[in-house]
Short mmCIF file of C-alpha atoms in Angstrom, two decimals:
data_model
loop_
_atom_site.label_atom_id
_atom_site.label_comp_id
_atom_site.label_asym_id
_atom_site.label_seq_id
_atom_site.Cartn_x
_atom_site.Cartn_y
_atom_site.Cartn_z
CA UNK A 1 -8.53 39.20 36.80
CA UNK A 2 -5.01 38.73 35.76
CA UNK A 3 -4.56 35.68 38.30
CA UNK A 4 -7.64 34.02 35.86
CA UNK A 5 -5.89 34.46 33.13
CA UNK A 6 -2.90 32.99 34.32
CA UNK A 7 -5.40 29.67 35.48
CA UNK A 8 -6.91 29.64 32.50
CA UNK A 9 -3.52 29.17 30.45
CA UNK A 10 -2.59 26.66 33.07
CA UNK A 11 -5.81 24.89 32.60
CA UNK A 12 -5.35 24.95 28.62
CA UNK A 13 -1.73 23.87 28.91
CA UNK A 14 -2.88 20.89 30.97
CA UNK A 15 -5.26 19.60 28.73
CA UNK A 16 -3.00 19.72 26.33
CA UNK A 17 -0.46 17.93 27.73
CA UNK A 18 -3.04 15.06 28.98
CA UNK A 19 -4.27 15.11 25.61
CA UNK A 20 -0.81 14.21 23.47
CA UNK A 21 -0.10 11.45 26.31
CA UNK A 22 -1.05 8.13 24.55
CA UNK A 23 -4.41 6.41 25.43
CA UNK A 24 -5.42 2.82 24.93
CA UNK A 25 -9.00 2.46 23.47
CA UNK A 26 -10.56 -0.71 23.41
CA UNK A 27 -13.72 -1.43 20.97
CA UNK A 28 -16.69 -2.99 22.33
CA UNK A 29 -20.35 -3.89 21.07
CA UNK A 30 -20.09 -5.45 17.76
CA UNK A 31 -20.99 -3.16 14.60
CA UNK A 32 -20.83 0.36 14.65
CA UNK A 33 -19.33 3.65 13.46
CA UNK A 34 -16.06 4.71 14.49
CA UNK A 35 -17.15 8.20 15.83
CA UNK A 36 -19.70 6.63 18.40
CA UNK A 37 -17.85 7.19 21.45
CA UNK A 38 -20.17 4.43 22.95
CA UNK A 39 -18.22 1.56 21.18
CA UNK A 40 -15.00 2.87 22.89
CA UNK A 41 -13.74 1.68 26.18
CA UNK A 42 -10.83 2.58 28.33
CA UNK A 43 -9.99 -1.25 29.05
CA UNK A 44 -10.62 -4.21 27.26
CA UNK A 45 -14.25 -5.67 27.51
CA UNK A 46 -14.70 -2.60 30.18
CA UNK A 47 -17.18 -0.34 31.40
CA UNK A 48 -15.00 2.81 31.55
CA UNK A 49 -15.85 5.63 28.82
CA UNK A 50 -12.80 7.94 27.37
CA UNK A 51 -14.21 11.30 26.93
CA UNK A 52 -13.17 11.64 23.29
CA UNK A 53 -13.10 9.45 20.54
CA UNK A 54 -9.40 8.05 19.53
CA UNK A 55 -6.95 10.58 18.16
CA UNK A 56 -3.44 10.45 16.79
CA UNK A 57 -1.58 9.40 19.73
CA UNK A 58 -3.87 6.79 21.06
CA UNK A 59 -3.71 2.89 20.60
CA UNK A 60 -6.87 1.17 19.38
CA UNK A 61 -7.45 -2.42 20.24
CA UNK A 62 -10.07 -4.73 18.42
CA UNK A 63 -10.11 -8.08 20.40
CA UNK A 64 -11.80 -10.91 22.18
CA UNK A 65 -14.03 -8.50 24.14
CA UNK A 66 -15.11 -6.31 20.89
CA UNK A 67 -18.17 -8.74 20.64
CA UNK A 68 -17.99 -9.56 17.45
CA UNK A 69 -20.50 -12.01 15.72
CA UNK A 70 -21.37 -13.56 12.48
CA UNK A 71 -24.02 -10.84 11.97
CA UNK A 72 -22.35 -7.75 14.03
CA UNK A 73 -18.96 -7.66 13.32
CA UNK A 74 -18.59 -4.64 10.93
CA UNK A 75 -16.72 -1.46 12.19
CA UNK A 76 -17.59 1.65 9.69
CA UNK A 77 -14.98 4.63 9.54
CA UNK A 78 -17.07 7.40 9.13
CA UNK A 79 -15.27 10.40 9.36
CA UNK A 80 -11.27 10.90 9.06
CA UNK A 81 -10.34 8.01 11.45
CA UNK A 82 -6.89 9.12 13.83
CA UNK A 83 -5.04 6.53 16.01
CA UNK A 84 -1.51 5.43 16.65
CA UNK A 85 -1.02 1.80 16.85
CA UNK A 86 -3.88 0.04 15.38
CA UNK A 87 -4.49 -4.23 16.57
CA UNK A 88 -7.08 -6.69 15.37
CA UNK A 89 -6.51 -9.57 17.47
CA UNK A 90 -7.95 -12.36 19.33
CA UNK A 91 -11.75 -11.92 18.47
CA UNK A 92 -12.94 -15.59 17.75
CA UNK A 93 -15.12 -13.95 14.93
CA UNK A 94 -12.93 -11.96 12.43
CA UNK A 95 -14.33 -8.38 11.96
CA UNK A 96 -14.53 -6.47 8.93
CA UNK A 97 -13.27 -2.97 8.70
CA UNK A 98 -15.07 -0.58 6.15
CA UNK A 99 -15.97 3.05 5.36
CA UNK A 100 -19.03 5.15 5.02
CA UNK A 101 -18.29 7.07 1.41
CA UNK A 102 -14.84 7.82 0.88
CA UNK A 103 -13.00 8.12 4.26
CA UNK A 104 -9.16 8.35 5.56
CA UNK A 105 -7.68 6.06 7.84
CA UNK A 106 -4.50 7.73 9.18
CA UNK A 107 -2.05 5.40 10.94
CA UNK A 108 0.66 7.39 13.42
CA UNK A 109 2.27 3.87 14.41
CA UNK A 110 2.09 0.48 13.02
CA UNK A 111 -1.09 -1.69 12.26
CA UNK A 112 -1.59 -5.21 13.05
CA UNK A 113 -4.84 -7.02 11.06
CA UNK A 114 -6.48 -10.14 11.95
CA UNK A 115 -6.58 -13.14 9.61
CA UNK A 116 -9.65 -13.88 7.96
CA UNK A 117 -10.58 -9.84 7.74
CA UNK A 118 -10.28 -10.43 4.28
CA UNK A 119 -9.66 -6.70 3.05
CA UNK A 120 -9.53 -3.32 4.82
CA UNK A 121 -12.11 -1.49 2.85
CA UNK A 122 -10.85 1.99 3.16
CA UNK A 123 -9.84 4.11 0.07
CA UNK A 124 -7.00 6.21 1.73
CA UNK A 125 -4.65 4.69 4.42
CA UNK A 126 -1.58 7.06 5.77
CA UNK A 127 0.96 5.73 7.70
CA UNK A 128 1.91 9.28 8.79
CA UNK A 129 5.15 10.76 9.97
CA UNK A 130 6.14 10.17 13.63
CA UNK A 131 9.75 9.58 13.46
CA UNK A 132 9.72 6.28 15.17
CA UNK A 133 9.80 2.92 13.11
CA UNK A 134 6.83 1.59 12.03
CA UNK A 135 5.74 -1.87 10.94
CA UNK A 136 2.55 -3.53 9.17
CA UNK A 137 1.40 -7.09 10.18
CA UNK A 138 -1.16 -8.24 7.31
CA UNK A 139 -1.93 -11.97 8.42
CA UNK A 140 -3.02 -12.58 4.84
CA UNK A 141 -5.45 -9.20 4.75
CA UNK A 142 -5.14 -6.96 1.75
CA UNK A 143 -4.67 -2.91 3.01
CA UNK A 144 -6.94 -0.72 1.51
CA UNK A 145 -9.97 -0.84 -0.87
CA UNK A 146 -9.86 -2.35 -4.50
CA UNK A 147 -8.86 0.65 -6.15
CA UNK A 148 -7.89 2.21 -2.42
CA UNK A 149 -3.95 3.66 -1.82
CA UNK A 150 -1.83 3.23 1.10
CA UNK A 151 0.67 6.47 1.37
CA UNK A 152 4.29 5.59 3.28
CA UNK A 153 4.86 9.05 4.63
CA UNK A 154 7.11 8.07 7.64
CA UNK A 155 10.97 9.38 7.50
CA UNK A 156 12.32 6.96 9.55
CA UNK A 157 11.27 3.62 7.88
CA UNK A 158 8.48 0.94 7.73
CA UNK A 159 8.57 -2.92 7.54
CA UNK A 160 6.84 -5.86 7.14
CA UNK A 161 6.21 -8.48 9.34
CA UNK A 162 4.81 -10.57 6.79
CA UNK A 163 3.59 -11.05 3.04
CA UNK A 164 1.71 -7.57 2.27
CA UNK A 165 -1.14 -6.82 -0.19
CA UNK A 166 -2.56 -3.82 -1.21
CA UNK A 167 -4.05 -1.80 -4.75
CA UNK A 168 -2.08 1.20 -4.70
CA UNK A 169 1.34 2.41 -2.79
CA UNK A 170 2.61 5.78 -2.66
CA UNK A 171 6.06 5.72 -1.00
CA UNK A 172 6.76 9.54 -0.47
CA UNK A 173 9.16 9.18 2.29
CA UNK A 174 11.36 7.03 4.63
CA UNK A 175 12.70 3.49 4.17
CA UNK A 176 10.76 0.78 3.13
CA UNK A 177 11.77 -2.68 4.36
CA UNK A 178 10.13 -5.89 2.99
CA UNK A 179 11.84 -8.06 5.12
CA UNK A 180 12.26 -10.51 2.10
CA UNK A 181 8.42 -10.51 2.50
CA UNK A 182 6.20 -11.27 -0.83
CA UNK A 183 4.60 -8.00 -1.69
CA UNK A 184 1.38 -8.50 -4.04
CA UNK A 185 0.35 -4.66 -5.61
CA UNK A 186 -2.97 -4.88 -7.80
CA UNK A 187 -2.21 -1.61 -9.47
CA UNK A 188 1.19 0.93 -8.82
CA UNK A 189 3.97 1.44 -6.44
CA UNK A 190 4.96 5.14 -6.93
CA UNK A 191 8.26 6.48 -5.47
CA UNK A 192 8.80 9.26 -7.46
CA UNK A 193 6.78 11.78 -5.74
CA UNK A 194 7.74 14.91 -3.62
CA UNK A 195 11.28 16.06 -2.57
CA UNK A 196 12.03 13.71 0.56
CA UNK A 197 14.24 11.04 0.65
CA UNK A 198 13.30 7.50 0.35
CA UNK A 199 15.22 4.11 0.13
CA UNK A 200 13.44 0.50 -1.17
CA UNK A 201 15.38 -2.45 0.50
CA UNK A 202 13.56 -5.43 -0.86
CA UNK A 203 15.82 -8.53 0.14
CA UNK A 204 14.78 -11.64 -1.50
CA UNK A 205 11.10 -10.49 -1.95
CA UNK A 206 8.79 -11.41 -5.00
CA UNK A 207 6.79 -8.26 -6.14
CA UNK A 208 3.92 -9.10 -8.25
CA UNK A 209 1.71 -6.80 -10.00
CA UNK A 210 -1.77 -7.84 -11.21
CA UNK A 211 -3.17 -5.07 -12.92
CA UNK A 212 -3.06 -4.78 -16.84
CA UNK A 213 -2.03 -1.17 -16.39
CA UNK A 214 0.79 -1.80 -13.46
CA UNK A 215 3.87 0.55 -12.60
CA UNK A 216 6.54 0.08 -10.50
CA UNK A 217 7.89 4.03 -10.51
CA UNK A 218 11.28 4.72 -8.50
CA UNK A 219 12.15 7.62 -11.19
CA UNK A 220 13.14 10.05 -8.77
CA UNK A 221 17.03 11.03 -7.70
CA UNK A 222 15.61 10.61 -4.33
CA UNK A 223 15.12 6.83 -4.35
CA UNK A 224 17.73 4.30 -3.61
CA UNK A 225 16.93 0.74 -4.71
CA UNK A 226 18.66 -2.03 -2.94
CA UNK A 227 16.90 -4.62 -5.01
CA UNK A 228 18.95 -7.49 -3.21
CA UNK A 229 17.80 -10.70 -4.86
CA UNK A 230 14.32 -9.53 -5.58
CA UNK A 231 11.82 -10.81 -8.43
CA UNK A 232 9.63 -8.39 -9.82
CA UNK A 233 6.59 -10.02 -11.56
CA UNK A 234 3.96 -8.45 -13.91
CA UNK A 235 1.38 -10.73 -14.99
CA UNK A 236 -1.28 -8.92 -16.46
CA UNK A 237 0.15 -5.89 -18.47
CA UNK A 238 -1.53 -4.88 -21.76
CA UNK A 239 -0.11 -1.56 -21.72
CA UNK A 240 3.51 -1.26 -23.52
CA UNK A 241 4.38 2.38 -23.00
CA UNK A 242 6.82 4.16 -21.24
CA UNK A 243 4.48 5.11 -18.14
CA UNK A 244 3.92 1.24 -17.67
CA UNK A 245 5.97 -1.76 -16.47
CA UNK A 246 9.57 -0.58 -15.13
CA UNK A 247 10.09 2.73 -14.49
CA UNK A 248 13.14 3.42 -13.44
CA UNK A 249 16.01 6.02 -12.58
CA UNK A 250 19.45 6.26 -13.92
CA UNK A 251 21.96 3.95 -12.45
CA UNK A 252 19.33 2.07 -10.31
CA UNK A 253 20.09 -1.65 -10.22
CA UNK A 254 17.18 -4.11 -10.61
CA UNK A 255 17.55 -7.74 -9.80
CA UNK A 256 15.07 -10.39 -11.86
CA UNK A 257 12.14 -8.91 -13.69
CA UNK A 258 9.45 -10.76 -15.63
CA UNK A 259 6.78 -9.59 -18.21
CA UNK A 260 4.03 -12.71 -18.08
CA UNK A 261 2.07 -10.83 -20.89
CA UNK A 262 3.02 -7.69 -22.10
CA UNK A 263 6.28 -5.63 -21.42
CA UNK A 264 7.48 -2.52 -20.89
CA UNK A 265 10.95 -1.43 -19.43
CA UNK A 266 13.12 1.55 -19.17
CA UNK A 267 10.44 4.51 -18.82
CA UNK A 268 11.77 7.78 -19.85
CA UNK A 269 15.24 7.90 -18.16
CA UNK A 270 18.52 9.23 -19.20
CA UNK A 271 21.93 7.55 -18.46
CA UNK A 272 22.03 3.51 -18.09
CA UNK A 273 19.26 1.17 -15.39
CA UNK A 274 21.10 -2.21 -14.73
CA UNK A 275 19.15 -5.51 -14.37
CA UNK A 276 20.50 -9.22 -13.49
CA UNK A 277 17.49 -11.04 -15.32
CA UNK A 278 15.15 -9.90 -17.43
CA UNK A 279 12.38 -12.39 -19.13
CA UNK A 280 9.50 -10.94 -21.77
CA UNK A 281 6.65 -13.93 -22.27
CA UNK A 282 4.87 -11.58 -24.41
CA UNK A 283 5.65 -8.77 -26.57
CA UNK A 284 7.67 -6.24 -24.98
CA UNK A 285 8.92 -2.66 -25.64
CA UNK A 286 12.14 -1.38 -24.11
CA UNK A 287 13.32 2.78 -23.12
CA UNK A 288 16.29 4.39 -22.89
CA UNK A 289 19.73 2.71 -22.27
CA UNK A 290 19.99 -0.25 -20.28
CA UNK A 291 22.76 -2.91 -18.82
CA UNK A 292 21.50 -6.85 -18.62
CA UNK A 293 23.34 -9.97 -17.33
CA UNK A 294 20.89 -12.27 -19.18
CA UNK A 295 17.90 -10.49 -21.40
CA UNK A 296 15.35 -13.21 -22.97
CA UNK A 297 12.77 -12.76 -25.54
CA UNK A 298 9.92 -15.63 -26.33
CA UNK A 299 9.01 -17.34 -29.34
CA UNK A 300 6.99 -15.66 -32.06
CA UNK A 301 6.64 -12.29 -30.18
CA UNK A 302 7.81 -8.93 -31.06
CA UNK A 303 10.19 -6.57 -29.43
CA UNK A 304 10.58 -2.60 -29.99
CA UNK A 305 14.24 -1.28 -28.93
CA UNK A 306 14.61 2.06 -28.45
CA UNK A 307 16.34 3.73 -31.51
CA UNK A 308 19.50 5.40 -30.91
CA UNK A 309 19.87 3.43 -27.38
CA UNK A 310 22.19 0.76 -26.87
CA UNK A 311 20.96 -2.38 -24.86
CA UNK A 312 23.98 -3.81 -23.36
CA UNK A 313 24.27 -7.63 -22.73
CA UNK A 314 26.81 -9.12 -19.95
CA UNK A 315 26.08 -12.72 -20.22
CA UNK A 316 23.32 -14.18 -22.54
CA UNK A 317 20.76 -12.38 -25.00
CA UNK A 318 18.21 -15.39 -26.49
CA UNK A 319 15.60 -14.63 -28.81
CA UNK A 320 15.23 -17.86 -29.90
CA UNK A 321 12.18 -19.22 -32.17
CA UNK A 322 12.17 -22.88 -33.20
CA UNK A 323 12.42 -23.31 -36.99
CA UNK A 324 8.53 -23.39 -38.28
CA UNK A 325 7.23 -22.26 -34.79
CA UNK A 326 6.47 -19.06 -35.92
CA UNK A 327 8.59 -15.78 -36.17
CA UNK A 328 9.51 -13.08 -33.91
CA UNK A 329 10.50 -9.87 -34.35
CA UNK A 330 13.22 -7.40 -33.23
CA UNK A 331 13.13 -3.58 -34.40
CA UNK A 332 13.87 -0.34 -33.73
CA UNK A 333 11.17 1.97 -32.36
CA UNK A 334 11.56 4.51 -35.55
CA UNK A 335 11.86 3.15 -38.64
CA UNK A 336 15.14 3.79 -40.60
CA UNK A 337 16.88 4.66 -37.58
CA UNK A 338 18.87 1.93 -35.66
CA UNK A 339 18.70 0.68 -32.14
CA UNK A 340 21.81 -0.89 -31.02
CA UNK A 341 22.90 -4.12 -28.92
CA UNK A 342 25.98 -4.59 -27.81
CA UNK A 343 28.01 -7.50 -26.14
CA UNK A 344 31.32 -8.16 -25.66
CA UNK A 345 32.98 -10.88 -27.34
CA UNK A 346 32.12 -14.45 -25.24
CA UNK A 347 28.88 -13.46 -24.73
CA UNK A 348 26.63 -16.02 -25.48
CA UNK A 349 23.94 -14.58 -28.55
CA UNK A 350 21.53 -17.15 -28.95
CA UNK A 351 19.14 -16.15 -31.59
CA UNK A 352 16.67 -17.69 -34.41
CA UNK A 353 13.60 -17.50 -36.06
CA UNK A 354 13.78 -13.67 -36.22
CA UNK A 355 12.85 -10.97 -38.67
CA UNK A 356 15.13 -7.94 -37.81
CA UNK A 357 14.68 -4.57 -38.54
CA UNK A 358 16.80 -0.97 -37.90
CA UNK A 359 19.40 -3.06 -35.65
CA UNK A 360 23.20 -2.38 -35.19
CA UNK A 361 24.58 -5.09 -32.96
CA UNK A 362 28.43 -4.52 -31.39
CA UNK A 363 30.80 -5.03 -29.00
CA UNK A 364 32.63 -8.52 -30.86
CA UNK A 365 30.43 -11.11 -29.68
CA UNK A 366 29.52 -13.53 -32.73
CA UNK A 367 25.97 -11.87 -33.55
CA UNK A 368 24.35 -14.82 -35.63
CA UNK A 369 20.94 -15.33 -36.48
CA UNK A 370 20.22 -18.62 -37.74
CA UNK A 371 16.90 -19.13 -39.90
CA UNK A 372 16.24 -15.62 -39.54
CA UNK A 373 15.63 -12.32 -42.27
CA UNK A 374 17.68 -9.32 -42.55
CA UNK A 375 14.38 -7.14 -42.93
CA UNK A 376 16.92 -3.96 -43.82
CA UNK A 377 18.93 -1.45 -42.05
CA UNK A 378 20.98 -3.95 -39.83
CA UNK A 379 24.33 -3.96 -39.04
CA UNK A 380 27.05 -6.37 -37.18
CA UNK A 381 24.77 -9.42 -37.82
CA UNK A 382 25.47 -12.76 -39.61
CA UNK A 383 22.25 -14.11 -41.69
CA UNK A 384 23.09 -17.64 -42.79
CA UNK A 385 21.09 -18.30 -46.10
CA UNK A 386 17.57 -18.86 -45.41
CA UNK A 387 15.47 -20.44 -48.07
CA UNK A 388 11.91 -20.31 -48.50
CA UNK A 389 9.15 -23.06 -49.29
CA UNK A 390 5.44 -23.37 -50.67
CA UNK A 391 3.13 -23.61 -47.84
CA UNK A 392 -0.66 -24.59 -48.12
CA UNK A 393 -3.47 -23.38 -45.71
CA UNK A 394 -5.72 -26.60 -44.26
CA UNK A 395 -8.52 -27.22 -41.73
CA UNK A 396 -10.88 -24.52 -42.33
CA UNK A 397 -11.07 -21.21 -39.95
CA UNK A 398 -7.61 -20.59 -37.71
CA UNK A 399 -5.02 -18.09 -36.68
CA UNK A 400 -2.39 -17.81 -39.06
CA UNK A 401 0.16 -18.33 -36.85
CA UNK A 402 -0.83 -21.62 -35.91
CA UNK A 403 1.48 -24.07 -37.56
CA UNK A 404 -1.45 -26.70 -37.29
CA UNK A 405 -3.22 -24.94 -40.46
CA UNK A 406 0.02 -25.14 -42.58
CA UNK A 407 0.97 -28.01 -44.89
CA UNK A 408 3.72 -28.91 -47.43
CA UNK A 409 1.07 -30.13 -49.69
CA UNK A 410 -2.43 -29.09 -50.95
CA UNK A 411 -4.85 -30.79 -48.84
CA UNK A 412 -2.13 -32.39 -46.91
CA UNK A 413 -1.51 -32.69 -43.16
CA UNK A 414 -1.11 -29.79 -41.34
CA UNK A 415 1.29 -28.90 -38.58
CA UNK A 416 4.22 -28.25 -40.92
CA UNK A 417 5.63 -24.76 -40.83
CA UNK A 418 4.00 -21.28 -39.97
CA UNK A 419 5.20 -18.83 -42.99
CA UNK A 420 8.18 -16.52 -43.09
CA UNK A 421 9.16 -13.70 -45.56
CA UNK A 422 10.60 -16.21 -48.05
CA UNK A 423 7.42 -18.69 -48.06
CA UNK A 424 4.62 -18.40 -50.71
CA UNK A 425 1.35 -19.55 -49.04
CA UNK A 426 -1.59 -20.72 -50.56
CA UNK A 427 -5.54 -20.84 -49.86
CA UNK A 428 -6.87 -23.31 -52.23
CA UNK A 429 -9.68 -26.20 -52.73
CA UNK A 430 -7.76 -27.96 -50.06
CA UNK A 431 -8.03 -25.75 -47.43
CA UNK A 432 -11.10 -26.79 -46.13
CA UNK A 433 -13.11 -23.47 -45.97
CA UNK A 434 -17.01 -24.19 -45.80
CA UNK A 435 -19.86 -21.52 -45.04
CA UNK A 436 -19.05 -21.69 -41.48
CA UNK A 437 -15.89 -22.18 -41.74
CA UNK A 438 -13.86 -19.90 -43.65
CA UNK A 439 -12.17 -17.43 -41.71
CA UNK A 440 -8.45 -17.01 -41.52
CA UNK A 441 -7.12 -14.71 -38.81
CA UNK A 442 -4.05 -12.76 -38.41
CA UNK A 443 -3.48 -13.09 -35.12
CA UNK A 444 0.24 -11.53 -34.78
CA UNK A 445 2.70 -10.02 -36.98
CA UNK A 446 2.53 -12.26 -40.35
CA UNK A 447 4.78 -12.58 -42.69
CA UNK A 448 4.78 -14.59 -46.35
CA UNK A 449 6.28 -13.85 -49.76
CA UNK A 450 3.30 -14.41 -52.74
CA UNK A 451 0.05 -15.12 -51.25
CA UNK A 452 -2.91 -16.59 -52.81
CA UNK A 453 -6.41 -17.54 -52.84
CA UNK A 454 -7.58 -19.41 -55.76
CA UNK A 455 -9.83 -22.51 -56.34
CA UNK A 456 -12.12 -22.63 -53.65
CA UNK A 457 -15.68 -23.55 -53.32
CA UNK A 458 -16.20 -21.25 -50.66
CA UNK A 459 -14.67 -17.71 -50.83
CA UNK A 460 -12.79 -17.50 -47.24
CA UNK A 461 -12.71 -14.40 -45.16
CA UNK A 462 -9.29 -12.79 -44.12
CA UNK A 463 -9.39 -10.79 -41.00
CA UNK A 464 -7.42 -9.89 -38.05
CA UNK A 465 -7.26 -10.13 -34.16
CA UNK A 466 -7.08 -6.60 -32.33
CA UNK A 467 -4.65 -4.27 -34.71
CA UNK A 468 -1.85 -6.75 -36.80
CA UNK A 469 0.16 -6.52 -39.95
CA UNK A 470 0.46 -9.16 -42.72
CA UNK A 471 4.15 -8.06 -44.36
CA UNK A 472 3.72 -9.28 -48.08
CA UNK A 473 7.49 -9.35 -49.56
CA UNK A 474 5.89 -10.48 -53.24
CA UNK A 475 2.65 -10.55 -54.96
CA UNK A 476 -0.94 -10.98 -53.94
#
């Protein structure tokens, strides 16, 4: 009996030893389920079956002998799938890797997708920790489903061999090397979960976020960010609260950042975060203390600076709305409490066409705001005299901030000047209102001194796009 026990222990140990040795698995037979042993062989296009489906130490291959055709090319992950290296290559017909329900693919090695696969339609893809450096080769294929997540758990490194596409990336451990390849992320890059150290090496990559609610979140003491000469771009952000956009940790250094729609920069960090060039093409909110080599605001937009915090400018601060092209607003996040902009003597301050409120300018630079309005509680600024004028609406329906609807004379030619706080505006018999063409839409924060609606044969409608503010500094 005792000898039998020893024999059994030896058999079990031998089985375990054999099982952890990496085996190569080859897919055959076209479409099928991952857990169907009939689709796995021990050689490419071979006849020998493995004893079990692939495990964490096994390499899996989908190749020229996998039998894919235009009508039979779908591998369905219908159970939790495990493998070491996964390679799609060489098939005349690019296959499809998808899931039944919501599944998980655990990759304990590297991955190679074949061009033409389109998208790996699996909700959860994990690159698991084994202590070995891993690589990802995408060949233009999106890793993960439309709302799926890719998890980087390897504590050594994961490196890209080409451009990478995903919906969500959760960087939970180790080093992520982009190798200067571009990265496109539909939603979020999250690197602030857990306690394991992680490093992000961006090189010269362009990191593009496509969603209306995207975030690049590195807000953790465990994150080392090496931004190189990278460029982070948010194309479609519509939420500018502190949970979106750039969500950094103190003392991190970013290179270039561009917000093509709304912008949110700073998150909830303490201390100072450093940037090379930051460009806002739409409205934007800033959070915390930040240091910029250059900070650029776009014409006719609204920017909110954090009250009690300081935005330090090293080379250039540009907030330039051309005369008669509309008005931008720069204000503190808390009415009556100042936000701070600091720039040393010699730093370029290019500010015009701005309504400024609750902003303290300091540091020695020449903070002159041309053709701008001191809207109260500002210090350190120079506001050259601004003279208001009379402006007349023409052309029937339109947006308040479209200068094509503003004329110097009643019924005159449009395209003159968008009103500011010192300008009197008139909607009258020359405004061109008809029963089907009579709506004036406040499309952004808008300004006027006196506002007068009188004399039109058809009474117009004054409305808004979204939720807007019309500031009247005189009478109505």
